Tab-separated table of C-alpha atoms in Angstrom:
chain	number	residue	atom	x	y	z
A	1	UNK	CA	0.000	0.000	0.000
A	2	UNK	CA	1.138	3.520	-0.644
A	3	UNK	CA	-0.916	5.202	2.050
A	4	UNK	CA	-1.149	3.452	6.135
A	5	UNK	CA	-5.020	1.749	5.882
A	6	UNK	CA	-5.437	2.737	9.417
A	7	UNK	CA	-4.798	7.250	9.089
A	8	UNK	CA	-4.065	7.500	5.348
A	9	UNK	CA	-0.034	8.879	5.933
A	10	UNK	CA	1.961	8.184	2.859
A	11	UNK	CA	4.106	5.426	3.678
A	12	UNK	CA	6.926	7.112	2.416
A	13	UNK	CA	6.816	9.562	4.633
A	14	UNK	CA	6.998	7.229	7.840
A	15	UNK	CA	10.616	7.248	9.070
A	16	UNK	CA	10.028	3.734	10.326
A	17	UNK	CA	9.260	2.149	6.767
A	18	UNK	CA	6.222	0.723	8.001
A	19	UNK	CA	5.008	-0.270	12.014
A	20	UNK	CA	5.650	-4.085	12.541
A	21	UNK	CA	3.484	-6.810	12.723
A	22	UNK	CA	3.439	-9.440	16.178
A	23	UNK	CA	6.131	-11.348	14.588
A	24	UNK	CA	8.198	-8.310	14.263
A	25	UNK	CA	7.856	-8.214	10.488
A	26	UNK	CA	7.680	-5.365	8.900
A	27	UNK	CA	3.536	-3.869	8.238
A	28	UNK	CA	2.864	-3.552	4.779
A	29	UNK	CA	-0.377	-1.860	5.174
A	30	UNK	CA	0.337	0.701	8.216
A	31	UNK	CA	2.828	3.146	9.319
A	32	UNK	CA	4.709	2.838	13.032
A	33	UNK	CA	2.872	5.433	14.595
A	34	UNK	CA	-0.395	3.783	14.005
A	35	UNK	CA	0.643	-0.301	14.346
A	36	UNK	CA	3.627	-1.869	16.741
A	37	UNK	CA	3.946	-5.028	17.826
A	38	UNK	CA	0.773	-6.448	15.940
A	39	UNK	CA	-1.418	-3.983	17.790
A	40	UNK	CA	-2.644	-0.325	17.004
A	41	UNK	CA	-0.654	2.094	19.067
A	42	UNK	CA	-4.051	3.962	20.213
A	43	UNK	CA	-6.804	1.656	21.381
A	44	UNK	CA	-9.137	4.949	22.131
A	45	UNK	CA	-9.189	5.717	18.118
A	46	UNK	CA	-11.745	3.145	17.539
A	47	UNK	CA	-13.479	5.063	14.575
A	48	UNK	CA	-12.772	6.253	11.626
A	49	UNK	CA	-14.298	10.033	12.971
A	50	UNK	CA	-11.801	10.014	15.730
A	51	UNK	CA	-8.828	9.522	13.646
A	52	UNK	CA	-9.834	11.883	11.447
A	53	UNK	CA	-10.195	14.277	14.350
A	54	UNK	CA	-6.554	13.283	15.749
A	55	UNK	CA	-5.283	13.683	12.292
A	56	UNK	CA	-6.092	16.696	11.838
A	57	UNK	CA	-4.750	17.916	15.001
A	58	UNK	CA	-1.580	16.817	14.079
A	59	UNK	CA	-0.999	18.294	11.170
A	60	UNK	CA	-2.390	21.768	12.731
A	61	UNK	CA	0.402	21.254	15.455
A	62	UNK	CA	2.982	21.286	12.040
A	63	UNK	CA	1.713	24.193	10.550
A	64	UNK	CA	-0.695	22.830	8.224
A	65	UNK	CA	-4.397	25.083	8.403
A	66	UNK	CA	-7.121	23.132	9.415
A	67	UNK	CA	-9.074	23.400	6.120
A	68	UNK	CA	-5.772	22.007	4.428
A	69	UNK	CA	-6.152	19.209	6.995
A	70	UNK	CA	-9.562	18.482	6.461
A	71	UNK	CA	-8.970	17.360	2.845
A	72	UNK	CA	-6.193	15.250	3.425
A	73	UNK	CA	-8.078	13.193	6.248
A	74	UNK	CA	-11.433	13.398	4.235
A	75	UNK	CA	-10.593	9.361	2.781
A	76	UNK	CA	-10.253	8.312	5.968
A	77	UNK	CA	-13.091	6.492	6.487
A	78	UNK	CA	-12.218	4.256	3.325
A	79	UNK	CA	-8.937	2.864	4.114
A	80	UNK	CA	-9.065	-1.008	4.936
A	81	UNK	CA	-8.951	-0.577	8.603
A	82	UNK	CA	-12.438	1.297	8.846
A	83	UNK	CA	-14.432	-0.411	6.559
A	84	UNK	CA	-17.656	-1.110	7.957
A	85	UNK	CA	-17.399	0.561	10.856
């Protein structure tokens, strides 16, 4: 995947490569701050509407306005993680 299935960061941009999987393999599908160990990092983000909200946070805390923000979280309720939730 290109983008972390769990808050839609470019994989790219993770400076871990990728979070790791229980059997300390490397994630393919999301990014080390979301996934570690074969678990997601932040039990409390349970829906896709609270990452979003987190996300966006985030990237106000860099700099980014919060419109700017909004449209880069806006497909986060289609990545694999949320589906059907």
């Amino acid at each position: 995947n290109k983008f972390c299935q769990s808050c839609g960061m470019p994989m790219k941009k993770d400076p871990q490569n990728g979070g790791t999987n229980a059997d300390g393999s490397k994630s393919t599908e999301y990014c080390s701050y979301c996934y570690k160990g074969g678990v997601f990092t932040s039990p409390e983000i349970d829906t896709p509407q609270k990452m979003q909200k987190f996300c966006i946070e985030k990237m106000k805390e860099m700099g980014m306005p919060g419109f700017v923000a909004w449209i880069f979280t806006r497909g986060i309720p289609k990545l694999d993680r949320w589906k059907g939730k």
